């Protein structure tokens, strides 16, 4: 199986897979995870010098971030005995994609009195975002800013990172439009 080394979300690529010395001509099927994507491929067969058949399939696909980490598999088999024996080659898709960021909040209470709020910024990206920066009206925040505590950016998995900002005793007239 051959493909480009640099895989990016939304980019079209061609991947090729060859099977040689079959009789009759081998068929080649493609899978991303368990999803059959053979319909996005072409197949060419030829007779080689030993009067056996060679087959080459080219899969054309547009990479998607949801396929990151899934196996891409080509499976070659004889059409007369497809269940008896097949050969396969595979690779794990390492697809780069831009961060998708979400912010959630939760209230802090003590003795049923609201004492603060925690904002959590989560980023899903490949490569992962290692620095998440909080800001107030475009100004970068630090732990020295008023009643705020910022956490370090924490890696939560292969592509997920998060950071928290705790605001103690928030005021209703707080002039900040907080962003991460």
Tab-separated table of N, CA and C in Angstrom:
chain	number	residue	atom	x	y	z
A	1	UNK	N	0.859	-1.162	0.000
A	1	UNK	CA	0.000	0.000	0.000
A	1	UNK	C	0.906	1.226	0.000
A	2	UNK	N	0.589	2.183	-0.862
A	2	UNK	CA	1.367	3.421	-0.894
A	2	UNK	C	0.431	4.615	-0.794
A	3	UNK	N	0.878	5.618	-0.037
A	3	UNK	CA	0.119	6.853	0.127
A	3	UNK	C	1.084	7.960	0.503
A	4	UNK	N	0.586	9.182	0.498
A	4	UNK	CA	1.389	10.317	0.943
A	4	UNK	C	1.585	10.221	2.453
A	5	UNK	N	2.710	10.739	2.936
A	5	UNK	CA	2.985	10.710	4.374
A	5	UNK	C	2.232	11.792	5.126
A	6	UNK	N	1.929	12.895	4.456
A	6	UNK	CA	1.347	14.070	5.093
A	6	UNK	C	-0.159	14.093	4.839
A	7	UNK	N	-0.958	13.682	5.817
A	7	UNK	CA	-2.410	13.570	5.645
A	7	UNK	C	-3.110	14.686	6.405
A	8	UNK	N	-4.018	15.415	5.718
A	8	UNK	CA	-4.719	16.547	6.327
A	8	UNK	C	-6.221	16.445	6.089
A	9	UNK	N	-6.999	16.863	7.081
A	9	UNK	CA	-8.454	16.899	6.997
A	9	UNK	C	-8.893	17.708	5.774
A	10	UNK	N	-9.813	17.143	4.996
A	10	UNK	CA	-10.383	17.841	3.853
A	10	UNK	C	-9.583	17.736	2.568
A	11	UNK	N	-8.426	17.100	2.599
A	11	UNK	CA	-7.572	16.981	1.416
A	11	UNK	C	-7.836	15.641	0.724
A	12	UNK	N	-7.899	15.676	-0.607
A	12	UNK	CA	-8.087	14.449	-1.379
A	12	UNK	C	-6.742	13.761	-1.583
A	13	UNK	N	-6.732	12.450	-1.378
A	13	UNK	CA	-5.515	11.667	-1.603
A	13	UNK	C	-5.840	10.430	-2.430
A	14	UNK	N	-4.796	9.860	-3.027
A	14	UNK	CA	-4.889	8.581	-3.719
A	14	UNK	C	-3.993	7.590	-2.993
A	15	UNK	N	-4.528	6.411	-2.742
A	15	UNK	CA	-3.777	5.337	-2.100
A	15	UNK	C	-3.828	4.145	-3.052
A	16	UNK	N	-2.683	3.495	-3.249
A	16	UNK	CA	-2.676	2.349	-4.153
A	16	UNK	C	-2.348	1.061	-3.403
A	17	UNK	N	-2.866	-0.033	-3.948
A	17	UNK	CA	-2.644	-1.359	-3.379
A	17	UNK	C	-2.495	-2.329	-4.550
A	18	UNK	N	-1.466	-3.189	-4.488
A	18	UNK	CA	-1.209	-4.133	-5.574
A	18	UNK	C	-1.277	-5.569	-5.072
A	19	UNK	N	-1.816	-6.416	-5.934
A	19	UNK	CA	-1.806	-7.864	-5.699
A	19	UNK	C	-1.256	-8.498	-6.971
A	20	UNK	N	-0.272	-9.374	-6.828
A	20	UNK	CA	0.370	-9.948	-8.014
A	20	UNK	C	0.257	-11.477	-8.011
A	21	UNK	N	0.364	-12.021	-9.226
A	21	UNK	CA	0.404	-13.474	-9.449
A	21	UNK	C	-0.857	-14.198	-8.988
A	22	UNK	N	-1.995	-13.702	-9.397
A	22	UNK	CA	-3.258	-14.362	-9.084
A	22	UNK	C	-3.843	-15.039	-10.314
A	23	UNK	N	-4.678	-16.039	-10.080
A	23	UNK	CA	-5.410	-16.648	-11.183
A	23	UNK	C	-6.721	-17.183	-10.656
A	24	UNK	N	-7.835	-16.676	-11.086
A	24	UNK	CA	-8.010	-15.557	-12.024
A	24	UNK	C	-7.567	-14.233	-11.390
A	25	UNK	N	-7.849	-13.147	-12.075
A	25	UNK	CA	-7.413	-11.833	-11.590
A	25	UNK	C	-7.992	-11.560	-10.202
A	26	UNK	N	-7.142	-11.118	-9.266
A	26	UNK	CA	-7.629	-10.836	-7.911
A	26	UNK	C	-8.512	-9.588	-7.860
A	27	UNK	N	-9.372	-9.560	-6.872
A	27	UNK	CA	-10.175	-8.375	-6.566
A	27	UNK	C	-9.571	-7.706	-5.335
A	28	UNK	N	-9.765	-6.397	-5.228
A	28	UNK	CA	-9.243	-5.655	-4.076
A	28	UNK	C	-10.372	-4.824	-3.481
A	29	UNK	N	-10.587	-4.990	-2.189
A	29	UNK	CA	-11.581	-4.197	-1.462
A	29	UNK	C	-10.872	-3.319	-0.438
A	30	UNK	N	-11.486	-2.185	-0.135
A	30	UNK	CA	-10.920	-1.182	0.777
A	30	UNK	C	-11.851	-0.957	1.960
A	31	UNK	N	-11.246	-0.707	3.129
A	31	UNK	CA	-12.013	-0.433	4.349
A	31	UNK	C	-11.321	0.662	5.156
A	32	UNK	N	-12.128	1.542	5.728
A	32	UNK	CA	-11.661	2.456	6.780
A	32	UNK	C	-12.379	1.992	8.033
A	33	UNK	N	-11.616	1.448	8.979
A	33	UNK	CA	-12.250	0.781	10.111
A	33	UNK	C	-13.058	-0.379	9.557
A	34	UNK	N	-14.339	-0.453	9.886
A	34	UNK	CA	-15.201	-1.514	9.354
A	34	UNK	C	-16.037	-1.036	8.166
A	35	UNK	N	-15.869	0.227	7.761
A	35	UNK	CA	-16.660	0.814	6.666
A	35	UNK	C	-16.031	0.469	5.311
A	36	UNK	N	-16.796	-0.187	4.459
A	36	UNK	CA	-16.328	-0.544	3.122
A	36	UNK	C	-16.357	0.704	2.241
A	37	UNK	N	-15.189	1.078	1.691
A	37	UNK	CA	-15.090	2.267	0.831
A	37	UNK	C	-14.616	1.881	-0.574
A	38	UNK	N	-14.822	0.625	-0.955
A	38	UNK	CA	-14.386	0.129	-2.259
A	38	UNK	C	-15.004	0.929	-3.401
A	39	UNK	N	-16.209	1.442	-3.219
A	39	UNK	CA	-16.881	2.207	-4.277
A	39	UNK	C	-16.101	3.465	-4.675
A	40	UNK	N	-15.146	3.901	-3.852
A	40	UNK	CA	-14.326	5.071	-4.166
A	40	UNK	C	-12.998	4.672	-4.810
A	41	UNK	N	-12.918	3.457	-5.338
A	41	UNK	CA	-11.655	2.974	-5.904
A	41	UNK	C	-11.836	2.530	-7.353
A	42	UNK	N	-10.700	2.406	-8.026
A	42	UNK	CA	-10.674	1.832	-9.374
A	42	UNK	C	-9.769	0.604	-9.338
A	43	UNK	N	-9.963	-0.306	-10.284
A	43	UNK	CA	-9.174	-1.540	-10.327
A	43	UNK	C	-8.702	-1.771	-11.754
A	44	UNK	N	-7.396	-1.998	-11.906
A	44	UNK	CA	-6.822	-2.337	-13.209
A	44	UNK	C	-6.124	-3.684	-13.074
A	45	UNK	N	-6.351	-4.554	-14.056
A	45	UNK	CA	-5.680	-5.856	-14.043
A	45	UNK	C	-4.850	-6.005	-15.313
A	46	UNK	N	-3.807	-6.814	-15.209
A	46	UNK	CA	-2.952	-7.092	-16.365
A	46	UNK	C	-2.389	-8.501	-16.217
A	47	UNK	N	-1.954	-9.058	-17.347
A	47	UNK	CA	-1.328	-10.376	-17.347
A	47	UNK	C	0.176	-10.160	-17.304
A	48	UNK	N	0.845	-10.825	-16.364
A	48	UNK	CA	2.297	-10.655	-16.254
A	48	UNK	C	3.030	-11.693	-17.114
A	49	UNK	N	4.359	-11.674	-17.076
A	49	UNK	CA	5.183	-12.553	-17.905
A	49	UNK	C	4.993	-14.032	-17.631
A	50	UNK	N	4.498	-14.377	-16.466
A	50	UNK	CA	4.278	-15.786	-16.109
A	50	UNK	C	2.847	-16.225	-16.405
A	51	UNK	N	2.105	-15.392	-17.150
A	51	UNK	CA	0.695	-15.642	-17.483
A	51	UNK	C	-0.211	-15.711	-16.254
A	52	UNK	N	0.169	-15.001	-15.226
A	52	UNK	CA	-0.670	-14.810	-14.046
A	52	UNK	C	-1.182	-13.374	-14.078
A	53	UNK	N	-2.149	-13.094	-13.210
A	53	UNK	CA	-2.747	-11.758	-13.208
A	53	UNK	C	-2.210	-10.906	-12.059
A	54	UNK	N	-1.961	-9.653	-12.390
A	54	UNK	CA	-1.635	-8.635	-11.391
A	54	UNK	C	-2.809	-7.662	-11.341
A	55	UNK	N	-3.075	-7.130	-10.163
A	55	UNK	CA	-4.154	-6.150	-10.009
A	55	UNK	C	-3.636	-4.972	-9.192
A	56	UNK	N	-4.054	-3.785	-9.596
A	56	UNK	CA	-3.734	-2.587	-8.815
A	56	UNK	C	-5.019	-1.788	-8.636
A	57	UNK	N	-5.277	-1.429	-7.396
A	57	UNK	CA	-6.447	-0.621	-7.071
A	57	UNK	C	-5.971	0.722	-6.537
A	58	UNK	N	-6.637	1.775	-6.985
A	58	UNK	CA	-6.342	3.115	-6.474
A	58	UNK	C	-7.603	3.638	-5.802
A	59	UNK	N	-7.466	3.933	-4.521
A	59	UNK	CA	-8.562	4.490	-3.725
A	59	UNK	C	-8.388	6.000	-3.673
A	60	UNK	N	-9.432	6.728	-4.056
A	60	UNK	CA	-9.430	8.188	-3.968
A	60	UNK	C	-10.387	8.569	-2.855
A	61	UNK	N	-9.863	9.282	-1.866
A	61	UNK	CA	-10.741	9.676	-0.769
A	61	UNK	C	-10.380	11.057	-0.252
A	62	UNK	N	-11.373	11.713	0.305
A	62	UNK	CA	-11.172	12.993	0.977
A	62	UNK	C	-11.090	12.681	2.461
A	63	UNK	N	-9.948	13.014	3.034
A	63	UNK	CA	-9.701	12.687	4.438
A	63	UNK	C	-10.635	13.462	5.357
A	64	UNK	N	-11.067	12.805	6.426
A	64	UNK	CA	-11.955	13.426	7.413
A	64	UNK	C	-11.366	13.221	8.795
A	65	UNK	N	-11.488	14.243	9.624
A	65	UNK	CA	-10.937	14.186	10.980
A	65	UNK	C	-11.490	13.003	11.774
A	66	UNK	N	-12.740	12.610	11.509
A	66	UNK	CA	-13.342	11.508	12.268
A	66	UNK	C	-12.666	10.169	11.964
A	67	UNK	N	-11.894	10.115	10.861
A	67	UNK	CA	-11.203	8.876	10.511
A	67	UNK	C	-9.797	8.808	11.094
A	68	UNK	N	-9.364	9.869	11.788
A	68	UNK	CA	-8.039	9.852	12.415
A	68	UNK	C	-7.951	8.671	13.392
A	69	UNK	N	-6.859	7.927	13.306
A	69	UNK	CA	-6.635	6.802	14.209
A	69	UNK	C	-7.266	5.494	13.759
A	70	UNK	N	-8.061	5.529	12.690
A	70	UNK	CA	-8.689	4.297	12.196
A	70	UNK	C	-7.757	3.599	11.211
A	71	UNK	N	-7.869	2.277	11.109
A	71	UNK	CA	-7.056	1.571	10.116
A	71	UNK	C	-7.647	1.727	8.713
A	72	UNK	N	-6.766	1.943	7.741
A	72	UNK	CA	-7.121	1.889	6.324
A	72	UNK	C	-6.581	0.557	5.827
A	73	UNK	N	-7.456	-0.271	5.256
A	73	UNK	CA	-7.079	-1.633	4.904
A	73	UNK	C	-7.437	-1.928	3.457
A	74	UNK	N	-6.498	-2.533	2.730
A	74	UNK	CA	-6.836	-3.087	1.416
A	74	UNK	C	-6.752	-4.604	1.538
A	75	UNK	N	-7.724	-5.271	0.952
A	75	UNK	CA	-7.822	-6.731	1.052
A	75	UNK	C	-7.937	-7.295	-0.355
A	76	UNK	N	-6.978	-8.134	-0.741
A	76	UNK	CA	-6.983	-8.771	-2.060
A	76	UNK	C	-7.416	-10.226	-1.906
A	77	UNK	N	-8.283	-10.665	-2.827
A	77	UNK	CA	-8.766	-12.046	-2.753
A	77	UNK	C	-9.124	-12.545	-4.147
A	78	UNK	N	-9.199	-13.845	-4.277
A	78	UNK	CA	-9.599	-14.474	-5.531
A	78	UNK	C	-11.121	-14.502	-5.596
A	79	UNK	N	-11.707	-14.091	-6.709
A	79	UNK	CA	-13.175	-14.062	-6.794
A	79	UNK	C	-13.809	-15.449	-6.734
A	80	UNK	N	-13.046	-16.483	-7.076
A	80	UNK	CA	-13.609	-17.845	-7.058
A	80	UNK	C	-13.626	-18.442	-5.659
A	81	UNK	N	-12.750	-17.964	-4.781
A	81	UNK	CA	-12.690	-18.475	-3.404
A	81	UNK	C	-12.477	-17.317	-2.420
A	82	UNK	N	-13.387	-16.352	-2.380
A	82	UNK	CA	-13.161	-15.157	-1.556
A	82	UNK	C	-13.069	-15.433	-0.063
A	83	UNK	N	-13.727	-16.495	0.405
A	83	UNK	CA	-13.729	-16.726	1.852
A	83	UNK	C	-12.557	-17.593	2.318
A	84	UNK	N	-11.865	-18.246	1.385
A	84	UNK	CA	-10.802	-19.159	1.781
A	84	UNK	C	-9.518	-18.444	2.184
A	85	UNK	N	-9.079	-17.522	1.372
A	85	UNK	CA	-7.797	-16.907	1.662
A	85	UNK	C	-7.762	-15.519	1.051
A	86	UNK	N	-7.297	-14.578	1.825
A	86	UNK	CA	-7.103	-13.234	1.300
A	86	UNK	C	-5.806	-12.685	1.876
A	87	UNK	N	-5.272	-11.712	1.191
A	87	UNK	CA	-4.089	-11.001	1.664
A	87	UNK	C	-4.511	-9.579	1.958
A	88	UNK	N	-3.883	-8.987	2.960
A	88	UNK	CA	-4.270	-7.626	3.297
A	88	UNK	C	-3.049	-6.819	3.701
A	89	UNK	N	-3.187	-5.524	3.561
A	89	UNK	CA	-2.183	-4.571	4.018
A	89	UNK	C	-2.963	-3.433	4.662
A	90	UNK	N	-2.387	-2.857	5.689
A	90	UNK	CA	-3.114	-1.785	6.367
A	90	UNK	C	-2.152	-0.753	6.930
A	91	UNK	N	-2.718	0.390	7.241
A	91	UNK	CA	-1.992	1.462	7.913
A	91	UNK	C	-2.982	2.200	8.796
A	92	UNK	N	-2.496	2.817	9.848
A	92	UNK	CA	-3.351	3.630	10.713
A	92	UNK	C	-3.311	5.059	10.186
A	93	UNK	N	-4.479	5.648	9.972
A	93	UNK	CA	-4.559	7.011	9.444
A	93	UNK	C	-4.172	8.017	10.519
A	94	UNK	N	-3.160	8.808	10.234
A	94	UNK	CA	-2.726	9.887	11.126
A	94	UNK	C	-3.044	11.195	10.412
A	95	UNK	N	-4.266	11.690	10.622
A	95	UNK	CA	-4.780	12.854	9.902
A	95	UNK	C	-4.614	14.097	10.761
A	96	UNK	N	-3.929	15.097	10.223
A	96	UNK	CA	-3.790	16.382	10.920
A	96	UNK	C	-5.063	17.194	10.713
A	97	UNK	N	-5.503	17.879	11.777
A	97	UNK	CA	-6.671	18.750	11.643
A	97	UNK	C	-6.597	19.886	12.649
A	98	UNK	N	-7.234	21.010	12.270
A	98	UNK	CA	-7.235	22.217	13.090
A	98	UNK	C	-8.043	22.000	14.368
A	99	UNK	N	-7.751	22.790	15.404
A	99	UNK	CA	-8.486	22.645	16.670
A	99	UNK	C	-9.978	22.936	16.533
A	100	UNK	N	-10.762	22.123	17.202
A	100	UNK	CA	-12.180	22.397	17.429
A	100	UNK	C	-12.287	22.636	18.927
A	101	UNK	N	-12.743	23.832	19.293
A	101	UNK	CA	-12.709	24.265	20.694
A	101	UNK	C	-14.128	24.389	21.237
A	102	UNK	N	-14.311	23.939	22.472
A	102	UNK	CA	-15.588	24.138	23.163
A	102	UNK	C	-15.296	24.647	24.572
A	103	UNK	N	-16.203	25.462	25.085
A	103	UNK	CA	-16.071	26.000	26.442
A	103	UNK	C	-17.323	25.611	27.215
A	104	UNK	N	-17.116	25.073	28.410
A	104	UNK	CA	-18.233	24.718	29.284
A	104	UNK	C	-18.026	25.401	30.631
A	105	UNK	N	-19.086	25.449	31.422
A	105	UNK	CA	-18.981	26.116	32.727
A	105	UNK	C	-19.677	25.294	33.796
A	106	UNK	N	-19.226	25.509	35.027
A	106	UNK	CA	-19.905	24.920	36.181
A	106	UNK	C	-19.773	25.895	37.348
A	107	UNK	N	-20.782	25.904	38.195
A	107	UNK	CA	-20.791	26.808	39.349
A	107	UNK	C	-20.057	26.191	40.524
A	108	UNK	N	-19.394	27.045	41.288
A	108	UNK	CA	-18.787	26.641	42.551
A	108	UNK	C	-19.680	27.166	43.665
A	109	UNK	N	-20.021	26.292	44.604
A	109	UNK	CA	-20.861	26.711	45.726
A	109	UNK	C	-20.254	26.229	47.031
A	110	UNK	N	-20.532	26.979	48.088
A	110	UNK	CA	-20.131	26.600	49.436
A	110	UNK	C	-21.302	26.930	50.345
A	111	UNK	N	-21.819	25.917	51.034
A	111	UNK	CA	-23.007	26.101	51.884
A	111	UNK	C	-24.149	26.731	51.094
A	112	UNK	N	-24.341	26.231	49.879
A	112	UNK	CA	-25.410	26.667	48.979
A	112	UNK	C	-25.285	28.123	48.544
A	113	UNK	N	-24.124	28.717	48.728
A	113	UNK	CA	-23.877	30.086	48.268
A	113	UNK	C	-22.916	30.011	47.088
A	114	UNK	N	-23.255	30.719	46.031
A	114	UNK	CA	-22.395	30.728	44.849
A	114	UNK	C	-21.102	31.475	45.174
A	115	UNK	N	-19.983	30.757	45.032
A	115	UNK	CA	-18.686	31.365	45.352
A	115	UNK	C	-17.821	31.579	44.122
A	116	UNK	N	-18.233	31.055	43.002
A	116	UNK	CA	-17.428	31.235	41.801
A	116	UNK	C	-17.934	30.399	40.647
A	117	UNK	N	-17.162	30.433	39.612
A	117	UNK	CA	-17.493	29.692	38.401
A	117	UNK	C	-16.193	29.144	37.814
A	118	UNK	N	-16.278	27.980	37.206
A	118	UNK	CA	-15.127	27.398	36.520
A	118	UNK	C	-15.486	27.260	35.046
A	119	UNK	N	-14.655	27.846	34.195
A	119	UNK	CA	-14.799	27.691	32.755
A	119	UNK	C	-13.760	26.677	32.296
A	120	UNK	N	-14.190	25.723	31.495
A	120	UNK	CA	-13.282	24.706	30.964
A	120	UNK	C	-13.248	24.817	29.454
A	121	UNK	N	-12.050	24.989	28.917
A	121	UNK	CA	-11.844	25.026	27.471
A	121	UNK	C	-11.252	23.687	27.058
A	122	UNK	N	-11.891	23.037	26.088
A	122	UNK	CA	-11.403	21.761	25.581
A	122	UNK	C	-11.133	21.903	24.090
A	123	UNK	N	-9.971	21.418	23.670
A	123	UNK	CA	-9.577	21.479	22.266
A	123	UNK	C	-9.332	20.070	21.752
A	124	UNK	N	-9.871	19.785	20.565
A	124	UNK	CA	-9.596	18.531	19.874
A	124	UNK	C	-8.846	18.892	18.602
A	125	UNK	N	-7.575	18.491	18.504
A	125	UNK	CA	-6.744	18.829	17.348
A	125	UNK	C	-5.653	17.783	17.177
A	126	UNK	N	-5.174	17.649	15.955
A	126	UNK	CA	-4.020	16.797	15.686
A	126	UNK	C	-3.075	17.549	14.758
A	127	UNK	N	-1.881	17.919	15.225
A	127	UNK	CA	-1.349	17.636	16.555
A	127	UNK	C	-2.116	18.405	17.624
A	128	UNK	N	-2.063	17.920	18.880
A	128	UNK	CA	-2.844	18.560	19.939
A	128	UNK	C	-2.362	19.977	20.231
A	129	UNK	N	-3.301	20.808	20.697
A	129	UNK	CA	-2.959	22.170	21.121
A	129	UNK	C	-2.318	22.068	22.499
A	130	UNK	N	-1.066	22.476	22.611
A	130	UNK	CA	-0.370	22.357	23.891
A	130	UNK	C	-0.482	23.613	24.734
A	131	UNK	N	-0.917	24.714	24.135
A	131	UNK	CA	-1.090	25.953	24.894
A	131	UNK	C	-2.495	26.475	24.627
A	132	UNK	N	-3.297	26.548	25.688
A	132	UNK	CA	-4.611	27.176	25.610
A	132	UNK	C	-4.512	28.471	26.401
A	133	UNK	N	-4.813	29.588	25.774
A	133	UNK	CA	-4.636	30.907	26.384
A	133	UNK	C	-6.000	31.545	26.632
A	134	UNK	N	-6.231	31.968	27.872
A	134	UNK	CA	-7.467	32.657	28.229
A	134	UNK	C	-7.268	34.158	28.045
A	135	UNK	N	-8.347	34.848	27.649
A	135	UNK	CA	-8.256	36.302	27.483
A	135	UNK	C	-9.533	36.973	27.954
A	136	UNK	N	-9.384	38.251	28.299
A	136	UNK	CA	-10.500	39.112	28.703
A	136	UNK	C	-10.496	40.293	27.748
A	137	UNK	N	-11.513	40.373	26.901
A	137	UNK	CA	-11.613	41.452	25.917
A	137	UNK	C	-10.331	41.583	25.102
A	138	UNK	N	-9.742	40.449	24.744
A	138	UNK	CA	-8.543	40.448	23.913
A	138	UNK	C	-7.232	40.532	24.671
A	139	UNK	N	-7.256	40.747	25.994
A	139	UNK	CA	-6.034	40.828	26.799
A	139	UNK	C	-5.756	39.467	27.425
A	140	UNK	N	-4.520	38.955	27.236
A	140	UNK	CA	-4.157	37.657	27.804
A	140	UNK	C	-4.213	37.723	29.325
A	141	UNK	N	-4.772	36.670	29.921
A	141	UNK	CA	-4.914	36.618	31.374
A	141	UNK	C	-3.815	35.773	31.998
A	142	UNK	N	-3.502	36.086	33.250
A	142	UNK	CA	-2.568	35.288	34.040
A	142	UNK	C	-3.166	35.139	35.432
A	143	UNK	N	-2.515	34.352	36.284
A	143	UNK	CA	-3.009	34.141	37.649
A	143	UNK	C	-2.983	35.419	38.480
A	144	UNK	N	-2.268	36.436	38.038
A	144	UNK	CA	-2.213	37.695	38.782
A	144	UNK	C	-3.432	38.581	38.507
A	145	UNK	N	-4.254	38.211	37.559
A	145	UNK	CA	-5.390	39.046	37.177
A	145	UNK	C	-6.538	38.856	38.162
A	146	UNK	N	-6.848	39.869	38.898
A	146	UNK	CA	-7.962	39.931	39.848
A	146	UNK	C	-8.184	38.622	40.602
A	147	UNK	N	-9.356	38.076	40.489
A	147	UNK	CA	-9.766	36.912	41.281
A	147	UNK	C	-9.812	35.640	40.424
A	148	UNK	N	-8.771	35.446	39.632
A	148	UNK	CA	-8.756	34.346	38.663
A	148	UNK	C	-7.614	33.378	38.963
A	149	UNK	N	-7.910	32.088	38.812
A	149	UNK	CA	-6.878	31.056	38.878
A	149	UNK	C	-6.937	30.269	37.575
A	150	UNK	N	-5.798	30.166	36.906
A	150	UNK	CA	-5.720	29.441	35.639
A	150	UNK	C	-4.985	28.125	35.851
A	151	UNK	N	-5.482	27.067	35.237
A	151	UNK	CA	-4.782	25.780	35.316
A	151	UNK	C	-3.832	25.648	34.132
A	152	UNK	N	-2.885	24.735	34.279
A	152	UNK	CA	-2.010	24.405	33.155
A	152	UNK	C	-2.839	23.660	32.108
A	153	UNK	N	-2.376	23.692	30.872
A	153	UNK	CA	-3.019	22.901	29.832
A	153	UNK	C	-2.717	21.429	30.093
A	154	UNK	N	-3.768	20.608	30.095
A	154	UNK	CA	-3.642	19.187	30.414
A	154	UNK	C	-3.985	18.374	29.173
A	155	UNK	N	-3.118	17.430	28.825
A	155	UNK	CA	-3.426	16.536	27.720
A	155	UNK	C	-4.292	15.406	28.251
A	156	UNK	N	-5.463	15.189	27.603
A	156	UNK	CA	-6.429	14.202	28.078
A	156	UNK	C	-6.514	12.970	27.191
A	157	UNK	N	-5.780	12.943	26.136
A	157	UNK	CA	-5.803	11.818	25.210
A	157	UNK	C	-4.876	12.155	24.065
A	158	UNK	N	-4.982	11.389	23.000
A	158	UNK	CA	-4.084	11.609	21.868
A	158	UNK	C	-4.302	12.976	21.230
A	159	UNK	N	-5.557	13.443	21.183
A	159	UNK	CA	-5.851	14.699	20.480
A	159	UNK	C	-6.533	15.742	21.358
A	160	UNK	N	-6.940	15.385	22.575
A	160	UNK	CA	-7.683	16.310	23.434
A	160	UNK	C	-6.784	16.991	24.454
A	161	UNK	N	-6.964	18.298	24.615
A	161	UNK	CA	-6.315	19.055	25.684
A	161	UNK	C	-7.364	19.951	26.317
A	162	UNK	N	-7.124	20.337	27.579
A	162	UNK	CA	-8.078	21.220	28.247
A	162	UNK	C	-7.353	22.143	29.210
A	163	UNK	N	-8.028	23.228	29.540
A	163	UNK	CA	-7.535	24.191	30.514
A	163	UNK	C	-8.743	24.739	31.259
A	164	UNK	N	-8.544	25.038	32.548
A	164	UNK	CA	-9.634	25.594	33.349
A	164	UNK	C	-9.261	26.972	33.868
A	165	UNK	N	-10.286	27.802	33.989
A	165	UNK	CA	-10.139	29.113	34.603
A	165	UNK	C	-11.195	29.214	35.698
A	166	UNK	N	-10.736	29.424	36.936
A	166	UNK	CA	-11.650	29.586	38.065
A	166	UNK	C	-11.772	31.072	38.374
A	167	UNK	N	-13.004	31.556	38.407
A	167	UNK	CA	-13.273	32.955	38.750
A	167	UNK	C	-13.959	32.942	40.109
A	168	UNK	N	-13.275	33.476	41.118
A	168	UNK	CA	-13.825	33.509	42.470
A	168	UNK	C	-14.636	34.789	42.674
A	169	UNK	N	-15.752	34.642	43.337
A	169	UNK	CA	-16.625	35.779	43.656
A	169	UNK	C	-16.878	36.673	42.446
A	170	UNK	N	-17.440	36.119	41.381
A	170	UNK	CA	-17.678	36.931	40.182
A	170	UNK	C	-18.722	38.016	40.460
A	171	UNK	N	-18.543	39.130	39.814
A	171	UNK	CA	-19.468	40.256	39.956
A	171	UNK	C	-20.339	40.335	38.708
A	172	UNK	N	-21.590	40.727	38.893
A	172	UNK	CA	-22.489	40.818	37.745
A	172	UNK	C	-22.033	41.905	36.776
A	173	UNK	N	-21.270	42.873	37.282
A	173	UNK	CA	-20.790	43.943	36.404
A	173	UNK	C	-19.396	43.646	35.843
A	174	UNK	N	-18.989	42.371	35.878
A	174	UNK	CA	-17.681	41.976	35.352
A	174	UNK	C	-17.573	42.443	33.900
A	175	UNK	N	-16.536	43.235	33.578
A	175	UNK	CA	-16.428	43.818	32.241
A	175	UNK	C	-15.835	42.871	31.196
A	176	UNK	N	-15.569	41.645	31.563
A	176	UNK	CA	-14.857	40.748	30.647
A	176	UNK	C	-15.789	39.922	29.776
A	177	UNK	N	-15.366	39.794	28.540
A	177	UNK	CA	-15.911	38.797	27.633
A	177	UNK	C	-14.802	37.755	27.513
A	178	UNK	N	-14.886	36.670	28.307
A	178	UNK	CA	-13.802	35.694	28.401
A	178	UNK	C	-13.761	34.804	27.167
A	179	UNK	N	-12.545	34.550	26.696
A	179	UNK	CA	-12.315	33.670	25.550
A	179	UNK	C	-11.111	32.798	25.828
A	180	UNK	N	-11.109	31.659	25.184
A	180	UNK	CA	-9.931	30.780	25.266
A	180	UNK	C	-9.428	30.543	23.871
